[in-house]
Coordinates of C-alpha atoms in Angstrom, one line a residue:
M1 CA 103.6 97.5 122.7
P2 CA 101.5 98.2 119.5
R3 CA 99.0 95.6 118.4
L4 CA 100.6 93.2 115.9
F5 CA 97.4 92.7 113.8
G6 CA 96.3 95.7 111.7
T7 CA 93.1 96.3 109.9
D8 CA 93.8 93.4 107.6
G9 CA 96.0 90.9 109.2
V10 CA 99.7 91.2 110.0
R11 CA 101.8 93.2 107.5
G12 CA 105.3 94.5 107.2
L13 CA 108.5 94.5 105.1
A14 CA 109.2 90.9 104.3
N15 CA 112.3 89.5 106.0
R16 CA 112.5 92.6 108.3
E17 CA 109.2 93.1 110.2
L18 CA 107.6 90.0 108.7
T19 CA 110.1 87.2 109.1
A20 CA 110.0 83.4 108.6
G21 CA 110.2 83.1 112.4
L22 CA 107.2 85.3 113.0
A23 CA 105.2 83.5 110.3
L24 CA 106.0 80.2 111.9
G25 CA 105.1 81.5 115.3
L26 CA 101.8 83.0 114.1
A27 CA 100.9 79.7 112.4
Q28 CA 101.6 77.7 115.6
A29 CA 99.6 80.3 117.7
S30 CA 96.7 80.2 115.2
A31 CA 96.6 76.4 115.4
S32 CA 96.3 76.6 119.2
V33 CA 93.4 79.2 119.0
L34 CA 91.5 78.1 115.9
T35 CA 91.4 74.4 116.6
Q36 CA 89.5 74.8 119.9
G37 CA 85.9 74.1 120.5
R38 CA 83.3 71.5 119.7
R39 CA 84.2 71.2 116.0
A40 CA 87.8 70.4 116.8
E41 CA 86.8 67.9 119.5
L42 CA 84.5 66.1 117.1
R43 CA 87.3 65.8 114.5
R44 CA 89.7 64.4 117.1
S45 CA 87.1 61.9 118.4
Q46 CA 86.8 60.6 114.9
G47 CA 90.6 60.3 114.6
R48 CA 90.9 63.2 112.2
R49 CA 93.3 66.2 112.4
P50 CA 92.2 69.8 111.8
V51 CA 92.5 71.0 108.2
A52 CA 93.7 74.4 106.9
V53 CA 94.0 75.9 103.5
V54 CA 97.2 78.0 102.8
A55 CA 97.5 80.3 99.8
R56 CA 99.5 83.2 98.6
D57 CA 99.9 85.9 96.0
P58 CA 102.9 85.7 93.6
R59 CA 105.3 88.1 95.4
V60 CA 108.7 86.3 95.9
S61 CA 108.7 86.5 99.7
G62 CA 105.4 84.6 99.7
E63 CA 107.3 81.4 98.9
F64 CA 109.3 81.3 102.2
I65 CA 106.5 82.9 104.3
S66 CA 103.9 80.4 103.1
A67 CA 106.4 77.6 103.7
A68 CA 106.9 78.8 107.2
V69 CA 103.2 79.0 107.8
A70 CA 102.7 75.5 106.5
A71 CA 105.5 74.2 108.7
G72 CA 104.1 75.9 111.8
L73 CA 100.6 74.4 111.1
A74 CA 101.8 70.9 110.4
S75 CA 104.1 70.9 113.4
S76 CA 101.0 71.8 115.5
G77 CA 99.0 68.8 114.2
V78 CA 97.1 70.5 111.4
D79 CA 96.8 69.1 107.9
V80 CA 97.7 71.7 105.3
L81 CA 96.2 72.0 101.8
D82 CA 98.7 74.2 99.9
A83 CA 96.6 76.0 97.2
G84 CA 99.6 77.9 95.8
V85 CA 99.0 81.3 94.1
I86 CA 95.3 82.1 94.1
P87 CA 93.3 85.3 95.0
T88 CA 92.4 86.0 98.6
P89 CA 88.6 85.5 97.9
A90 CA 89.4 82.2 96.3
A91 CA 91.1 81.1 99.5
A92 CA 88.1 82.2 101.6
F93 CA 85.8 80.4 99.2
L94 CA 87.8 77.1 99.4
I95 CA 87.8 77.1 103.2
A96 CA 84.0 76.9 103.1
D97 CA 83.8 74.7 100.0
I98 CA 85.9 71.8 101.5
D99 CA 84.8 72.3 105.1
A100 CA 88.3 73.2 106.3
D101 CA 88.7 74.4 109.9
F102 CA 90.4 77.7 108.9
G103 CA 92.8 79.2 106.4
V104 CA 95.8 81.5 105.9
M105 CA 96.4 83.9 103.0
V106 CA 99.9 85.3 102.5
S107 CA 99.6 88.6 100.7
A108 CA 100.0 92.4 101.1
S109 CA 97.2 93.2 98.7
H110 CA 97.9 96.4 96.8
N111 CA 101.2 97.1 98.6
P112 CA 104.5 97.0 96.7
A113 CA 106.4 93.7 96.3
P114 CA 108.9 94.1 99.2
D115 CA 105.9 94.1 101.7
N116 CA 104.0 91.0 102.6
G117 CA 101.2 90.0 105.0
I118 CA 99.5 87.1 106.7
K119 CA 95.7 87.1 107.2
F120 CA 93.7 84.4 108.8
F121 CA 90.2 83.1 108.0
A122 CA 87.9 81.2 110.3
F123 CA 85.7 78.2 109.5
G124 CA 83.4 79.2 106.7
G125 CA 86.0 81.5 105.2
T126 CA 85.1 84.5 107.4
K127 CA 87.6 87.1 108.7
L128 CA 88.5 86.9 112.3
P129 CA 87.1 89.3 114.8
D130 CA 89.5 91.5 116.7
E131 CA 89.3 89.4 119.9
V132 CA 90.3 86.2 118.1
E133 CA 93.3 88.0 116.5
D134 CA 94.3 89.2 120.0
R135 CA 94.1 85.6 121.3
I136 CA 96.4 84.5 118.5
E137 CA 98.8 87.3 119.3
A138 CA 98.7 86.4 123.0
Y139 CA 99.6 82.7 122.2
L140 CA 102.9 83.8 120.6
D141 CA 104.3 83.9 124.2
R142 CA 102.8 80.5 125.2
D143 CA 103.7 76.9 124.8
V144 CA 102.5 75.7 121.4
L145 CA 101.0 72.3 120.3
M146 CA 103.8 69.8 119.8
P147 CA 102.4 66.5 118.7
I148 CA 104.7 63.6 117.7
G149 CA 104.6 60.6 115.5
G150 CA 101.5 60.1 113.5
D151 CA 99.8 63.1 115.1
V152 CA 101.8 65.7 113.2
G153 CA 100.1 67.3 110.3
R154 CA 100.6 66.5 106.6
I155 CA 101.2 69.1 103.8
R156 CA 99.6 68.3 100.5
R157 CA 99.1 70.3 97.3
F158 CA 95.5 71.5 96.7
A159 CA 95.6 70.5 93.0
D160 CA 92.2 71.7 91.9
A161 CA 92.0 74.9 94.0
E162 CA 91.8 77.4 91.1
D163 CA 89.4 75.2 89.1
R164 CA 86.9 74.9 92.0
Y165 CA 87.0 78.7 92.3
I166 CA 86.4 79.3 88.6
V167 CA 83.5 76.9 88.5
H168 CA 82.0 78.7 91.5
L169 CA 82.4 82.2 89.9
L170 CA 80.7 81.0 86.7
G171 CA 77.8 79.6 88.6
T172 CA 77.0 83.1 90.1
L173 CA 76.4 84.8 86.8
P174 CA 72.8 85.8 85.9
N175 CA 73.6 85.9 82.2
P176 CA 76.6 85.3 79.8
L177 CA 79.0 88.1 78.8
A178 CA 78.7 87.5 75.1
G179 CA 79.3 90.6 72.9
I180 CA 81.4 92.5 75.5
H181 CA 85.1 93.2 74.9
V182 CA 86.9 93.4 78.3
V183 CA 90.5 94.5 79.0
L184 CA 91.7 92.9 82.3
D185 CA 94.5 94.3 84.3
C186 CA 95.6 91.6 86.7
A187 CA 98.3 93.7 88.5
H188 CA 100.9 91.0 87.9
G189 CA 99.2 89.4 90.9
A190 CA 97.0 86.6 92.1
A191 CA 94.3 87.2 89.5
A192 CA 96.7 86.5 86.6
G193 CA 95.5 82.9 86.3
A194 CA 91.9 82.9 87.2
S195 CA 90.5 86.2 85.9
P196 CA 91.3 85.8 82.2
R197 CA 90.0 82.2 82.3
V198 CA 86.7 83.0 83.9
F199 CA 85.9 86.0 81.8
T200 CA 86.7 84.0 78.7
D201 CA 84.6 81.1 79.8
A202 CA 81.7 83.5 80.6
G203 CA 81.6 84.5 76.9
A204 CA 83.5 87.8 76.9
K205 CA 86.2 88.8 74.4
V206 CA 89.2 89.3 76.6
T207 CA 92.5 91.3 76.3
V208 CA 94.9 90.9 79.2
I209 CA 97.6 93.2 80.6
G210 CA 99.5 92.9 83.9
A211 CA 99.3 89.1 83.8
E212 CA 103.0 88.2 83.9
P213 CA 104.0 88.0 87.5
D214 CA 107.7 87.4 88.2
G215 CA 107.6 87.8 92.0
I216 CA 108.7 91.4 92.1
N217 CA 106.5 93.2 89.7
I218 CA 103.2 92.9 91.6
N219 CA 101.3 96.2 91.6
D220 CA 104.2 97.9 89.9
G221 CA 102.6 100.5 87.7
V222 CA 99.6 98.2 87.1
G223 CA 96.4 97.2 88.7
S224 CA 93.7 99.1 90.6
T225 CA 96.1 101.7 92.0
H226 CA 97.5 102.6 88.6
L227 CA 94.7 102.8 86.1
D228 CA 96.5 104.8 83.3
N229 CA 97.7 101.7 81.5
L230 CA 94.3 100.1 81.6
A231 CA 92.6 103.2 80.2
K232 CA 95.2 103.4 77.4
S233 CA 94.7 99.7 76.6
V234 CA 90.9 100.1 76.4
L235 CA 91.2 103.0 74.0
E236 CA 93.9 101.2 71.9
H237 CA 91.8 98.0 71.5
G238 CA 88.4 99.7 71.2
A239 CA 87.2 97.7 74.1
D240 CA 83.9 98.2 75.9
V241 CA 85.2 98.1 79.4
G242 CA 88.4 97.7 81.5
I243 CA 88.6 95.8 84.8
A244 CA 91.4 96.3 87.2
H245 CA 92.3 94.1 90.1
D246 CA 94.8 94.6 92.9
G247 CA 97.6 92.2 93.9
D248 CA 95.4 89.7 95.7
A249 CA 92.3 90.4 93.6
D250 CA 89.9 91.3 96.4
R251 CA 89.2 94.7 94.7
C252 CA 87.8 95.8 91.4
L253 CA 87.9 99.2 89.7
A254 CA 86.9 99.8 86.1
V255 CA 87.2 102.2 83.2
D256 CA 84.6 102.8 80.5
K257 CA 85.2 102.7 76.8
D258 CA 86.4 106.3 76.8
G259 CA 88.9 105.6 79.5
N260 CA 87.0 107.3 82.3
I261 CA 87.5 105.8 85.8
I262 CA 84.5 104.1 87.4
D263 CA 85.3 103.7 91.2
G264 CA 83.9 101.5 93.9
D265 CA 81.0 103.8 94.7
Q266 CA 79.9 103.9 91.1
I267 CA 80.2 100.1 90.8
M268 CA 78.1 99.6 94.0
A269 CA 75.5 102.0 92.6
I270 CA 75.2 100.0 89.4
L271 CA 75.0 96.7 91.2
A272 CA 72.6 97.9 93.8
V273 CA 70.2 99.3 91.3
S274 CA 70.4 96.2 89.2
M275 CA 69.9 93.9 92.1
A276 CA 67.0 96.0 93.4
E277 CA 65.3 95.8 89.9
R278 CA 65.8 92.0 89.9
G279 CA 64.5 91.6 93.4
V280 CA 67.7 90.2 94.9
L281 CA 68.9 93.2 96.9
T282 CA 68.0 92.2 100.4
D283 CA 65.7 94.8 102.1
R284 CA 66.7 97.1 99.3
T285 CA 69.7 98.1 101.4
L286 CA 73.3 98.9 100.5
V287 CA 76.1 99.0 103.1
A288 CA 78.9 101.5 102.5
T289 CA 81.4 103.4 104.7
V290 CA 81.3 107.1 105.8
M291 CA 83.9 107.8 103.1
S292 CA 81.6 106.9 100.2
N293 CA 80.7 109.8 97.9
L294 CA 77.6 111.9 98.6
G295 CA 76.5 111.0 95.0
L296 CA 76.1 107.4 96.1
R297 CA 73.8 108.4 98.9
K298 CA 71.7 110.6 96.6
A299 CA 71.6 107.8 93.9
M300 CA 70.4 105.3 96.4
A301 CA 67.7 107.7 97.7
D302 CA 66.5 108.4 94.2
N303 CA 66.1 104.6 93.6
D304 CA 64.4 104.0 96.9
I305 CA 67.4 102.1 98.3
R306 CA 68.3 102.4 101.9
M307 CA 72.0 103.0 102.7
V308 CA 73.7 101.9 105.9
E309 CA 76.9 103.6 106.8
T310 CA 79.9 102.1 108.7
K311 CA 83.3 103.1 109.8
V312 CA 86.1 102.8 107.2
G313 CA 87.3 99.3 106.8
D314 CA 85.9 96.2 105.1
R315 CA 85.5 94.4 108.4
Y316 CA 82.9 96.9 109.5
V317 CA 81.1 96.6 106.2
L318 CA 81.1 92.8 106.7
E319 CA 79.8 93.2 110.3
A320 CA 76.9 95.3 109.1
L321 CA 76.1 93.0 106.3
G322 CA 76.1 90.0 108.7
A323 CA 74.1 91.8 111.4
G324 CA 71.3 92.7 108.9
G325 CA 71.5 89.6 106.7
L326 CA 72.2 92.0 103.8
S327 CA 73.5 91.1 100.3
L328 CA 75.6 94.0 99.1
G329 CA 78.2 96.4 100.5
G330 CA 81.7 97.8 100.0
E331 CA 84.1 100.6 99.9
Q332 CA 85.0 103.4 97.4
S333 CA 88.4 101.6 96.9
G334 CA 86.6 98.8 94.9
H335 CA 86.4 96.3 97.8
V336 CA 82.8 95.1 97.0
I337 CA 81.1 92.2 99.0
M338 CA 78.3 90.2 97.6
T339 CA 77.3 88.0 100.5
K340 CA 75.3 85.4 98.5
Y341 CA 78.5 84.3 96.7
A342 CA 81.4 85.4 98.9
T343 CA 82.5 86.0 102.5
T344 CA 84.9 88.8 101.6
G345 CA 85.5 91.3 98.8
D346 CA 86.1 89.6 95.5
G347 CA 87.4 91.7 92.6
I348 CA 86.8 89.0 89.9
L349 CA 83.3 88.3 91.1
T350 CA 82.6 92.1 91.2
G351 CA 84.0 92.6 87.7
L352 CA 82.0 89.7 86.3
H353 CA 78.7 91.0 87.7
L354 CA 79.4 94.5 86.5
V355 CA 80.1 93.3 82.9
A356 CA 77.1 91.0 83.2
E357 CA 74.9 94.0 83.8
M358 CA 76.3 95.6 80.6
A359 CA 75.4 92.5 78.7
R360 CA 72.0 92.2 80.3
T361 CA 70.9 95.7 79.6
G362 CA 72.8 96.4 76.4
K363 CA 74.0 99.7 78.0
S364 CA 77.5 101.0 78.0
L365 CA 79.3 101.3 81.3
A366 CA 79.1 105.1 81.1
E367 CA 75.3 104.8 80.7
L368 CA 75.0 102.5 83.7
A369 CA 77.3 104.7 85.8
S370 CA 75.2 107.8 85.1
V371 CA 72.8 106.6 87.8
M372 CA 75.2 108.3 90.1
T373 CA 76.7 111.8 90.0
V374 CA 80.2 111.9 91.5
Y375 CA 80.6 115.0 93.8
P376 CA 84.1 116.5 93.9
Q377 CA 85.8 115.2 97.0
I378 CA 89.0 116.3 98.8
L379 CA 90.7 114.6 101.7
V380 CA 93.3 116.6 103.7
N381 CA 95.4 114.8 106.4
V382 CA 96.3 117.0 109.3
R383 CA 99.3 115.4 111.0
G384 CA 101.0 115.9 114.4
V385 CA 97.8 117.0 116.3
D386 CA 96.0 115.8 119.4
H387 CA 93.4 113.8 117.4
H388 CA 91.8 112.5 120.6
A389 CA 90.5 116.1 121.3
L390 CA 88.8 116.5 117.9
H391 CA 85.2 115.9 119.0
S392 CA 85.4 118.0 122.2
D393 CA 86.7 121.2 120.6
E394 CA 83.8 123.7 120.2
V395 CA 85.6 126.0 117.8
I396 CA 86.1 123.1 115.4
A397 CA 82.5 122.0 115.8
Q398 CA 81.3 125.5 115.0
A399 CA 83.5 125.6 111.9
V400 CA 82.1 122.3 110.7
T401 CA 78.6 123.6 111.3
D402 CA 79.3 126.8 109.3
A403 CA 80.7 124.7 106.4
E404 CA 77.7 122.4 106.4
T405 CA 75.4 125.4 106.4
E406 CA 77.1 126.9 103.3
L407 CA 77.0 123.6 101.5
G408 CA 73.4 122.7 102.3
D409 CA 72.4 119.6 100.5
T410 CA 75.0 120.1 97.8
G411 CA 77.9 118.8 99.9
R412 CA 79.2 117.1 103.0
V413 CA 81.8 117.5 105.7
L414 CA 83.5 114.7 107.6
L415 CA 86.2 115.0 110.2
R416 CA 87.6 111.9 111.7
P417 CA 90.6 111.0 113.9
S418 CA 93.1 108.4 112.8
G419 CA 93.0 105.2 114.7
T420 CA 96.7 104.6 114.5
E421 CA 98.5 108.0 114.6
P422 CA 98.2 111.6 115.7
M423 CA 96.3 112.7 112.6
V424 CA 92.8 114.1 111.7
R425 CA 91.4 113.5 108.3
V426 CA 89.3 116.3 106.9
M427 CA 87.0 115.4 104.0
V428 CA 84.8 117.8 102.1
E429 CA 82.4 117.1 99.2
A430 CA 80.8 119.9 97.2
A431 CA 79.1 120.7 93.9
D432 CA 82.4 122.0 92.5
Q433 CA 86.0 121.3 93.2
A434 CA 86.9 124.9 94.1
T435 CA 84.4 125.0 97.0
A436 CA 85.5 121.6 98.2
D437 CA 89.2 122.7 98.2
R438 CA 88.5 126.0 99.9
L439 CA 86.4 124.6 102.7
A440 CA 88.7 121.5 103.3
N441 CA 91.8 123.6 103.6
A442 CA 90.1 126.2 105.8
L443 CA 88.9 123.4 108.2
A444 CA 92.3 121.8 108.1
E445 CA 94.0 125.0 109.2
I446 CA 91.5 125.4 112.1
V447 CA 92.2 121.8 113.2
R448 CA 95.9 122.4 113.0
E449 CA 95.7 125.6 115.1
R450 CA 93.3 124.2 117.7
L451 CA 94.8 120.7 118.2
A452 CA 98.5 121.4 117.8
N453 CA 100.7 119.2 120.1

């Protein structure tokens, strides 16, 4: 049986794979697992019940799924603070801010509206390690907590949830955003309330698009996966910068005043150089995944900044940040983590600090982004192959060596097996697109021939 939890919680088509019954069961199982230990024992000895924050993005299925989650928690003796529609990073922040025992976010991030997901955060607002998720999954088949009378949990509205989060964000800024015109694309998602407020309060002139969620339009042609409308709006309004969030606002991508896309790698490069200059980049180190562009590696080397690489996935970035006590990391997708202020990626926080650097330096976003040269990159997915044999095939290994020799220090080759299906991902970066395309397609064909099932 496949693992229920994926790379970021449990996701599926709402009311098909992700039902109210499953949401209720997961909530009850999480209550059994996440209320164990000394902390929970101390609360009980003081006559207090465990507390959980529950939040969601605005997709319509979130209403019944979050209700089922709250019911499952309360029926297990957990007091629920219902924060309503707020960004994922806001939920994580609030768990730590009010000293809650854990929290649940109902969201499918950048996925279309029919999908939904459930992700759990531990005490302190941190994501759960795999082994804890596995324990929750295992508890789905066990007896659940069934208190009675006054021991059942209460469900209350978390009335000032968004206000607390906005005050926190404003408190992180090194300088105001005065003089900067920002277009915000809120993806008709969870950022629609908080992001325009916080950018305005920080001093920016703000134009907003994608901020009319109706439950079914989340990520629909807007947000960080659809940047054309943002670029068009920036040009139409003569704005200085555009900031795009995804549905649950844990990501940030940008466009400059000419409508050019600034991706997560470029954003990390800008923030890393700024933080290093100001002496707040811990150990002058940036954490990024193996998929980050070669240009980021070269930019960091040119600025005497060390770069630590991880596997693809924000949880691996978080692990490396925590292990080294580091302050900045992220992914090309715009999932950027600033550990001084957040326990997960925060698209609003990232956008604020990116625009703050424009205000601080007086430079345009294009000027700031010029610290990094983006190398042409192509990714080819080779499906239906024996991906487990990838690293033991000598012919493939020699083909990779030959490609790397041709590229020298002007490019990079990465072959990696999928962790979930019989597929190999072939990625090539080169000084020009034609070379990248040629080498990637040639390597993909060799993989297809050598590992065919």
